[in-house]
Coordinates of C-alpha atoms in Angstrom, one line a residue:
Chain A
M1 CA 24.8 -0.3 -4.5
T2 CA 24.4 3.4 -4.0
R3 CA 22.1 5.1 -6.2
S4 CA 23.0 8.6 -7.4
S5 CA 20.9 11.0 -5.3
D6 CA 20.5 13.5 -8.1
T7 CA 18.5 12.5 -11.0
G8 CA 18.5 15.9 -12.6
N9 CA 20.7 17.1 -15.5
G10 CA 24.0 18.6 -14.6
R11 CA 25.1 20.4 -11.5
P12 CA 22.5 22.4 -9.6
L13 CA 24.4 25.7 -10.4
R14 CA 24.2 25.2 -14.2
R15 CA 20.6 24.1 -13.8
L16 CA 19.9 27.5 -12.0
A17 CA 21.8 29.4 -14.7
A18 CA 19.8 27.8 -17.5
R19 CA 16.6 28.4 -15.6
L20 CA 17.3 32.2 -15.1
T21 CA 18.3 32.6 -18.8
V22 CA 15.0 31.2 -19.8
L23 CA 13.1 33.3 -17.2
G24 CA 14.9 36.3 -18.4
M25 CA 14.0 35.7 -22.1
L26 CA 10.6 35.2 -21.0
C27 CA 10.2 38.4 -19.1
L28 CA 11.7 40.3 -22.0
G29 CA 9.1 38.8 -24.4
L30 CA 6.4 39.9 -22.1
L31 CA 7.8 43.5 -21.9
V32 CA 7.7 43.5 -25.6
L33 CA 4.3 42.2 -25.7
Y34 CA 3.3 44.7 -23.1
F35 CA 4.9 47.5 -25.2
F36 CA 3.0 46.8 -28.2
L37 CA -0.4 46.3 -26.2
S38 CA 0.2 49.7 -24.6
R39 CA -0.1 51.3 -28.1
V40 CA -3.7 50.2 -28.6
Y41 CA -4.7 49.7 -24.8
P42 CA -4.3 52.7 -22.5
F43 CA -2.8 51.0 -19.4
D44 CA -3.7 52.8 -16.2
W45 CA -2.2 51.1 -13.1
S46 CA -3.0 54.0 -10.9
V47 CA -6.4 52.8 -10.0
I48 CA -5.3 49.2 -8.8
P49 CA -3.8 50.2 -5.6
R50 CA -7.1 51.7 -4.6
Y51 CA -8.7 48.4 -4.8
K52 CA -6.1 46.5 -2.9
L53 CA -8.5 45.7 -0.2
L54 CA -10.9 44.1 -2.5
F55 CA -8.2 42.0 -4.0
F56 CA -7.2 41.0 -0.5
D57 CA -10.7 40.1 0.3
G58 CA -10.7 37.9 -2.7
L59 CA -7.4 36.3 -1.8
K60 CA -8.7 35.5 1.6
M61 CA -11.7 33.8 0.1
T62 CA -9.7 31.8 -2.5
L63 CA -7.2 30.6 0.2
S64 CA -9.8 29.6 2.8
L65 CA -11.8 27.9 0.0
S66 CA -8.9 26.1 -1.2
A67 CA -7.6 25.1 2.2
F68 CA -10.9 23.7 3.3
S69 CA -11.5 21.8 0.0
L70 CA -8.0 20.6 -0.2
G71 CA -8.2 18.9 3.3
L72 CA -11.6 17.5 2.5
S73 CA -10.6 16.2 -1.1
V74 CA -7.6 14.4 0.3
L75 CA -9.9 12.8 2.9
I76 CA -12.5 11.8 0.3
G77 CA -9.7 10.6 -2.0
L78 CA -8.3 8.3 0.7
V79 CA -11.7 6.8 1.6
I80 CA -12.5 6.3 -2.1
S81 CA -9.2 4.8 -2.9
L82 CA -9.5 2.4 0.2
A83 CA -13.0 1.6 -1.2
R84 CA -11.6 0.9 -4.7
T85 CA -8.8 -1.5 -3.4
S86 CA -11.0 -3.1 -0.9
K87 CA -11.8 -6.9 -0.8
V88 CA -15.4 -6.1 -0.5
Q89 CA -17.1 -6.1 -3.9
I90 CA -19.6 -3.6 -2.9
A91 CA -17.2 -1.0 -1.7
R92 CA -15.2 -1.5 -5.0
E93 CA -18.3 -0.7 -7.0
F94 CA -19.2 2.1 -4.9
G95 CA -15.7 3.7 -5.4
A96 CA -15.6 3.0 -9.1
I97 CA -19.1 4.7 -9.7
Y98 CA -18.0 7.6 -7.5
V99 CA -15.0 8.2 -9.7
W100 CA -16.8 7.5 -12.9
F101 CA -19.4 10.3 -12.0
F102 CA -17.2 13.0 -10.7
R103 CA -14.6 12.6 -13.5
N104 CA -17.2 12.8 -16.3
M105 CA -19.0 15.8 -14.9
P106 CA -17.7 19.3 -15.7
L107 CA -16.9 21.1 -12.3
L108 CA -19.1 24.1 -13.1
V109 CA -22.0 21.7 -13.2
V110 CA -21.1 20.2 -9.9
I111 CA -21.2 23.6 -8.4
L112 CA -24.5 24.5 -9.9
L113 CA -25.9 21.1 -9.0
V114 CA -24.6 21.3 -5.3
Y115 CA -25.8 25.0 -4.8
Y116 CA -29.1 24.8 -6.5
G117 CA -29.9 21.1 -6.0
V118 CA -28.6 20.3 -2.5
G119 CA -29.3 24.1 -1.6
S120 CA -32.9 23.6 -2.5
I121 CA -33.4 20.9 0.1
V122 CA -31.3 22.1 3.0
M123 CA -30.0 25.6 3.7
I124 CA -26.5 25.8 2.4
D125 CA -24.0 28.5 2.7
R126 CA -22.4 29.7 -0.5
F127 CA -19.0 29.1 0.9
W128 CA -19.8 25.6 2.1
A129 CA -21.4 24.8 -1.2
G130 CA -18.2 25.9 -3.0
V131 CA -16.1 23.9 -0.6
V132 CA -18.2 20.7 -0.9
S133 CA -18.4 21.1 -4.8
L134 CA -14.6 21.4 -5.1
A135 CA -13.9 18.7 -2.6
V136 CA -16.2 16.0 -4.1
F137 CA -14.9 16.8 -7.7
E138 CA -11.2 16.9 -6.9
G139 CA -11.7 14.0 -4.5
A140 CA -12.4 11.6 -7.4
Y141 CA -9.0 12.4 -9.0
V142 CA -7.2 12.3 -5.6
A143 CA -8.7 8.8 -5.1
E144 CA -7.2 7.6 -8.4
I145 CA -3.9 9.0 -7.5
F146 CA -3.9 7.2 -4.0
R147 CA -5.1 4.1 -5.7
S148 CA -2.3 3.9 -8.1
G149 CA 0.0 4.6 -5.2
I150 CA -1.4 1.7 -3.2
E151 CA -1.2 -0.5 -6.1
A152 CA 2.4 0.2 -6.8
V153 CA 3.4 -1.0 -3.3
P154 CA 5.4 -4.3 -3.8
E155 CA 3.3 -7.4 -3.0
G156 CA 6.2 -8.9 -1.3
E157 CA 6.5 -6.2 1.3
I158 CA 2.8 -6.6 2.2
E159 CA 3.3 -10.4 2.4
A160 CA 6.3 -10.1 4.6
A161 CA 4.4 -7.8 7.1
R162 CA 1.4 -10.3 7.1
A163 CA 3.8 -13.2 7.5
F164 CA 5.2 -11.7 10.8
G165 CA 1.6 -11.4 12.1
L166 CA 0.8 -7.8 11.6
Y167 CA -3.0 -7.0 11.5
N168 CA -4.4 -5.6 8.2
S169 CA -4.7 -2.2 9.8
Q170 CA -1.0 -2.2 10.8
V171 CA 0.2 -3.5 7.5
F172 CA -1.7 -0.4 5.9
G173 CA -0.4 2.0 8.4
S174 CA 3.2 0.9 8.6
V175 CA 3.8 -0.6 5.1
I176 CA 1.3 0.5 2.4
F177 CA 0.3 3.9 3.2
P178 CA 3.9 5.5 3.9
R179 CA 5.0 4.0 0.5
A180 CA 1.9 4.8 -1.4
F181 CA 1.9 8.4 -0.1
R182 CA 5.5 8.9 -1.3
I183 CA 4.6 7.6 -4.7
A184 CA 1.5 9.8 -4.8
I185 CA 3.2 13.2 -3.8
P186 CA 4.0 14.4 -7.4
P187 CA 0.8 13.8 -8.9
L188 CA -1.1 14.9 -5.7
V189 CA 0.6 18.2 -5.7
G190 CA -0.3 18.7 -9.4
Q191 CA -4.0 17.9 -8.4
L192 CA -3.9 20.3 -5.5
V193 CA -2.5 23.0 -7.8
S194 CA -5.5 22.2 -10.1
L195 CA -7.8 22.6 -7.2
V196 CA -6.6 26.2 -6.5
K197 CA -7.0 27.1 -10.0
D198 CA -10.5 25.4 -10.4
S199 CA -11.6 27.3 -7.3
S200 CA -12.0 30.4 -9.7
L201 CA -15.2 28.7 -10.9
V202 CA -17.1 29.3 -7.7
S203 CA -17.6 32.8 -8.8
V204 CA -20.8 31.5 -10.8
I205 CA -22.5 31.1 -7.3
A206 CA -21.4 34.7 -6.5
L207 CA -18.7 33.6 -4.1
G208 CA -16.3 36.6 -3.8
D209 CA -13.2 34.9 -4.6
L210 CA -10.2 36.3 -6.3
T211 CA -11.6 35.8 -9.8
M212 CA -14.8 37.6 -8.9
R213 CA -13.1 40.4 -7.2
A214 CA -10.9 41.1 -10.3
R215 CA -13.9 41.1 -12.5
Q216 CA -15.6 43.7 -10.1
V217 CA -12.4 45.8 -10.2
G218 CA -12.4 45.6 -14.0
T219 CA -15.9 46.6 -14.5
Q220 CA -15.9 49.3 -11.8
T221 CA -12.7 51.0 -13.1
L222 CA -12.5 50.1 -16.8
A223 CA -8.9 49.0 -15.9
T224 CA -10.1 45.5 -17.0
L225 CA -6.8 44.1 -18.4
E226 CA -4.8 45.5 -15.4
A227 CA -7.0 43.8 -13.0
Y228 CA -6.6 40.5 -14.9
I229 CA -2.9 40.7 -15.0
V230 CA -2.8 41.2 -11.2
L231 CA -5.1 38.2 -10.9
A232 CA -2.9 36.0 -13.1
G233 CA 0.1 37.0 -11.0
V234 CA -1.7 36.1 -7.8
Y235 CA -2.7 32.7 -9.0
L236 CA 0.8 32.0 -10.3
T237 CA 2.3 33.0 -7.0
I238 CA 0.0 30.8 -5.0
T239 CA 0.2 27.7 -7.3
S240 CA 4.1 28.2 -7.3
L241 CA 4.3 28.3 -3.7
L242 CA 2.1 25.0 -3.4
S243 CA 4.5 23.2 -5.9
F244 CA 7.5 24.4 -4.0
L245 CA 6.2 23.1 -0.8
G246 CA 5.3 19.8 -2.5
N247 CA 8.8 19.6 -3.9
C248 CA 10.3 20.1 -0.4
L249 CA 8.0 17.4 1.0
E250 CA 8.9 15.0 -1.7
R251 CA 12.6 15.6 -1.1
R252 CA 12.2 15.3 2.5
L253 CA 10.3 11.9 2.3
K254 CA 12.6 10.4 -0.4
I255 CA 14.0 7.0 0.2
P256 CA 17.6 6.8 -0.3
Chain B
M1 CA 0.3 -30.9 9.0
D2 CA -2.2 -33.5 7.7
G3 CA -3.9 -34.1 4.4
I4 CA -3.5 -30.7 3.1
H5 CA -5.0 -29.8 -0.3
K6 CA -4.7 -26.7 -2.1
S7 CA -5.8 -25.6 -5.6
F8 CA -5.5 -22.3 -7.4
G9 CA -8.4 -22.3 -10.0
S10 CA -8.2 -25.7 -11.7
T11 CA -4.5 -26.3 -10.9
K12 CA -4.0 -28.7 -8.0
V13 CA -0.8 -27.5 -6.1
L14 CA -1.0 -29.6 -3.0
N15 CA -2.6 -32.9 -3.2
G16 CA -3.2 -34.4 0.3
L17 CA 0.2 -33.6 1.6
S18 CA 1.1 -34.6 5.2
L19 CA 4.1 -33.7 7.1
K20 CA 5.5 -33.7 10.6
V21 CA 8.5 -31.8 11.5
D22 CA 10.0 -32.3 15.1
Q23 CA 11.8 -29.8 17.2
G24 CA 15.4 -29.5 16.0
D25 CA 14.8 -30.9 12.5
V26 CA 16.5 -29.1 9.8
V27 CA 14.3 -30.2 6.7
A28 CA 15.4 -29.2 3.2
V29 CA 12.6 -29.3 0.5
L30 CA 13.5 -30.1 -3.0
G31 CA 11.6 -30.4 -6.1
R32 CA 11.0 -29.1 -9.6
S33 CA 9.4 -25.6 -9.9
G34 CA 5.7 -26.0 -9.7
A35 CA 5.9 -28.9 -7.4
G36 CA 4.2 -26.9 -4.6
K37 CA 7.4 -26.1 -2.4
T38 CA 6.5 -22.5 -1.9
T39 CA 2.8 -23.1 -1.4
L40 CA 3.8 -25.8 1.2
L41 CA 5.8 -23.2 3.3
R42 CA 2.9 -20.6 3.1
V43 CA 0.3 -23.1 4.4
I44 CA 2.4 -23.7 7.4
N45 CA 1.6 -20.2 8.7
Y46 CA -1.6 -19.7 6.8
L47 CA -0.4 -17.1 4.3
I48 CA -2.1 -19.4 2.1
V49 CA -5.3 -21.0 3.5
P50 CA -5.6 -24.7 2.5
D51 CA -8.8 -25.9 0.8
R52 CA -8.8 -29.2 3.2
G53 CA -6.6 -30.5 5.8
S54 CA -5.3 -29.2 9.1
V55 CA -2.0 -27.6 10.3
T56 CA -1.1 -28.0 13.9
F57 CA 1.7 -26.0 15.5
G58 CA 2.9 -27.3 18.9
E59 CA -0.2 -28.1 20.7
T60 CA -2.4 -25.5 18.7
G61 CA -4.3 -26.0 15.6
V62 CA -3.8 -23.2 13.2
E63 CA -7.4 -22.3 12.7
E64 CA -9.0 -19.6 10.8
T65 CA -9.5 -17.4 13.8
K66 CA -7.2 -14.3 13.3
E67 CA -5.9 -14.2 16.8
V68 CA -4.6 -17.9 16.7
I69 CA -3.0 -17.2 13.3
R70 CA -1.3 -14.0 14.4
K71 CA 0.0 -15.8 17.6
I72 CA 1.4 -18.6 15.5
R73 CA 2.9 -16.3 12.8
S74 CA 4.7 -14.4 15.6
R75 CA 6.4 -17.7 16.5
I76 CA 7.4 -18.4 13.0
G77 CA 10.3 -16.6 11.2
F78 CA 9.9 -16.3 7.4
V79 CA 12.7 -15.6 5.1
F80 CA 11.7 -14.8 1.5
Q81 CA 13.1 -15.5 -1.9
G82 CA 12.8 -11.8 -2.9
F83 CA 14.0 -10.6 0.6
N84 CA 10.8 -8.5 0.9
L85 CA 12.2 -5.8 3.1
I86 CA 10.1 -2.7 3.6
S87 CA 11.8 -0.2 1.3
H88 CA 11.0 2.9 3.2
M89 CA 12.6 1.6 6.4
T90 CA 16.2 1.2 7.6
A91 CA 17.6 -2.3 8.3
A92 CA 17.0 -1.8 12.1
E93 CA 13.4 -0.4 11.3
N94 CA 12.7 -3.5 9.2
V95 CA 13.9 -6.0 11.8
S96 CA 12.1 -4.1 14.7
L97 CA 8.8 -3.7 12.9
P98 CA 7.4 -7.1 14.0
L99 CA 8.8 -6.7 17.5
R100 CA 7.0 -3.3 17.8
K101 CA 3.8 -4.2 16.1
V102 CA 3.2 -7.8 17.2
K103 CA 5.3 -8.2 20.3
K104 CA 4.4 -4.8 21.5
M105 CA 8.0 -3.9 22.4
S106 CA 8.8 -0.2 23.0
R107 CA 10.7 1.5 20.3
S108 CA 14.0 1.6 22.1
E109 CA 13.8 -2.0 23.3
A110 CA 12.9 -3.1 19.8
M111 CA 15.7 -1.2 18.2
A112 CA 18.2 -2.5 20.6
R113 CA 17.2 -6.0 20.0
A114 CA 17.4 -5.2 16.2
Q115 CA 20.8 -4.0 16.5
R116 CA 21.9 -7.2 18.3
Y117 CA 20.5 -9.4 15.7
L118 CA 21.8 -7.4 12.8
A119 CA 25.3 -7.7 14.5
S120 CA 24.8 -11.3 14.7
V121 CA 24.6 -11.7 10.9
G122 CA 27.5 -9.4 10.4
L123 CA 25.6 -6.2 9.5
G124 CA 26.3 -4.3 12.8
D125 CA 27.4 -1.3 10.6
K126 CA 24.4 -1.3 8.3
V127 CA 21.8 -0.6 10.9
S128 CA 20.7 2.7 9.4
S129 CA 21.0 1.7 5.8
Y130 CA 18.0 1.3 3.5
P131 CA 17.4 -1.7 1.6
S132 CA 18.4 0.2 -1.7
Q133 CA 21.8 0.8 -0.2
L134 CA 22.5 -2.9 0.5
S135 CA 23.6 -5.7 -1.8
G136 CA 21.3 -8.6 -2.3
G137 CA 23.3 -10.8 0.1
Q138 CA 23.2 -8.1 2.8
Q139 CA 19.5 -7.4 2.1
Q140 CA 18.9 -11.2 2.6
R141 CA 20.8 -11.2 5.9
V142 CA 18.6 -8.4 7.0
G143 CA 15.7 -10.6 6.1
I144 CA 17.3 -13.4 8.2
A145 CA 17.8 -10.9 11.2
R146 CA 14.2 -10.0 10.9
A147 CA 13.1 -13.6 11.2
L148 CA 15.5 -14.2 14.1
A149 CA 14.7 -11.3 16.1
I150 CA 11.2 -12.5 16.8
E151 CA 13.0 -15.4 18.6
P152 CA 11.0 -18.0 16.7
D153 CA 10.2 -21.7 17.3
L154 CA 10.4 -22.4 13.6
L155 CA 12.2 -20.8 10.6
L156 CA 11.0 -21.1 7.2
F157 CA 13.5 -20.1 4.2
D158 CA 11.8 -19.9 0.8
E159 CA 14.6 -20.4 -1.7
P160 CA 16.8 -17.8 0.2
T161 CA 19.6 -17.6 -2.2
S162 CA 17.8 -17.9 -5.6
A163 CA 17.5 -14.3 -6.3
L164 CA 21.3 -13.8 -5.4
D165 CA 24.3 -13.4 -7.5
P166 CA 26.4 -16.6 -7.3
S167 CA 29.1 -14.6 -5.6
L168 CA 26.8 -13.6 -2.8
V169 CA 25.3 -17.0 -2.1
G170 CA 28.0 -18.0 0.3
E171 CA 27.4 -15.2 2.8
V172 CA 23.8 -16.2 3.1
T173 CA 24.2 -20.0 3.3
G174 CA 27.0 -19.4 5.8
V175 CA 24.5 -17.7 8.2
I176 CA 21.8 -20.4 7.7
R177 CA 24.5 -23.1 8.2
R178 CA 25.4 -21.5 11.6
L179 CA 21.7 -21.5 12.7
S180 CA 21.5 -25.2 11.8
E181 CA 24.4 -25.8 14.1
Q182 CA 22.6 -24.1 16.9
G183 CA 19.8 -26.6 16.7
R184 CA 17.2 -24.5 15.3
T185 CA 14.0 -26.1 13.7
M186 CA 14.0 -25.0 10.1
I187 CA 12.4 -25.8 6.7
V188 CA 14.5 -24.8 3.9
V189 CA 13.2 -24.7 0.3
T190 CA 16.2 -24.6 -2.0
H191 CA 17.9 -25.6 -5.1
E192 CA 21.3 -25.5 -3.7
M193 CA 22.2 -29.3 -3.5
G194 CA 25.5 -29.2 -1.6
F195 CA 23.9 -26.9 0.8
A196 CA 20.9 -29.1 1.4
R197 CA 23.2 -32.2 1.8
E198 CA 25.4 -30.4 4.3
V199 CA 22.8 -28.6 6.5
A200 CA 19.7 -30.7 6.5
N201 CA 19.1 -33.9 8.6
R202 CA 15.9 -34.6 6.4
I203 CA 15.4 -34.1 2.7
L204 CA 11.9 -34.0 1.3
F205 CA 11.3 -34.4 -2.4
L206 CA 8.1 -32.8 -3.5
E207 CA 6.3 -33.9 -6.7
D208 CA 2.8 -32.9 -7.9
G209 CA 1.8 -31.8 -4.6
V210 CA 2.8 -34.7 -2.5
I211 CA 6.0 -35.8 -0.8
T212 CA 7.5 -38.7 -2.7
C213 CA 10.6 -39.0 -0.7
D214 CA 11.4 -38.2 2.9
A215 CA 15.0 -39.4 3.7
S216 CA 18.3 -38.5 5.3
P217 CA 20.7 -36.8 3.0
K218 CA 22.7 -39.8 2.8
D219 CA 19.9 -42.1 1.6
F220 CA 18.5 -39.3 -0.7
F221 CA 21.4 -38.7 -2.7
A222 CA 21.7 -42.6 -3.1
A223 CA 18.0 -42.9 -4.0
T224 CA 16.8 -45.2 -6.8
D225 CA 13.3 -43.6 -7.2
P226 CA 13.4 -42.7 -10.9
S227 CA 11.9 -39.2 -10.5
V228 CA 14.5 -38.3 -7.9
V229 CA 17.3 -39.6 -10.0
S230 CA 16.3 -37.7 -13.1
Y231 CA 15.9 -34.5 -10.9
L232 CA 19.4 -35.1 -9.5
S233 CA 20.9 -36.0 -12.8
A234 CA 19.6 -32.7 -14.3
F235 CA 21.7 -30.9 -11.6
A236 CA 24.7 -33.0 -12.2
T237 CA 24.7 -32.0 -15.9
A238 CA 23.9 -28.4 -15.3

């Protein structure tokens, strides 16, 4: 009983051809759009390169912000998902309330609450306020992704490991987590892409991320749309790279 | 095991069941579904904790201290109805998992032993196959190799052939038959009458959580107990 390893439609070459065709048509459409826009909006691209350092600065901020909160949110997600699947009632309740709170709160409000709320009690750096806000917010979603992965592990596999005398921690490490993680990869990658995009909201606490830098460039040069087009391109590149890495990881860990 | 009681909610599954199995016994457990056969097997290694009653394994009581339970589990091989192989591990990794994690063998030592036991059930060439690449019969033989590799004092089989295609039953019962000839102590829950008759030296009949008949195969199939007779006749007509 060998399963087909390729679940996609058709051969890879044909798929690539189809994708290139659609992309080509999309580019053509955008060019047409650009052409009509340029009749009413005086595009001036010459100023953008002069501000590339500012963009670069924003890129660095967005990347480090995303990287830290990404790591932290996965950690939080793991802990909360463990709490939600725990045998201990108190832990389950805690996990449920955590998820309820952060999934029902706009990220913008979380950022403001952390920066102005926590910030008024203890000195908190803007950057860390941003990292913590993003991490606790996305952590709630990551927790739900991990939980569904954990609950999808077949009961029989867990029972078998227990029947042979493995400790609960060993059952988790050898049987539950490797399987749950594989199940969780696709939605997890989607969530991490969301995190990168959501990080644009930190500009409300005057963190100089990509979005804020693009707005600065726009207001300083009046080349507003140009700056935002660059901004869109950069985000698209980062998130596409992330998705690509996620796909690679998924394929690498795939169970035959 | 003595005076075992177990209920799930308001359903009494085991009703003061007592059983003694001696070394070298091959015990087949028969009974209608819901009679408590599967629960009986799981109480032996405390996968299910009984409400009342005690289980003794060798000289040790299976108490509720984690270490004792773990020790005893490491001496009991369990073969499941649904195979229960770990799907992200190869056949050899499946067999070596308890060796490495519970018996604390090194990876290479465990893998070598896993290969030996896989070869002994006729799967020497499937060492690095994943469960999804194996047929049901092959998966169950990996399950048996996993149970054998811990070199157990007792083997428990929970309907090892019920989930199999009829055409694949033979390869699994063949392996189990060979094990019984080696004088291993086994408890087999099964619906395969012919197999039970051939392999076992004792047949238990379970009804409503108690053993209503404990006899040699010869006596069992000649039994006059009305519930046994009706159970057997259901098979005769099936």
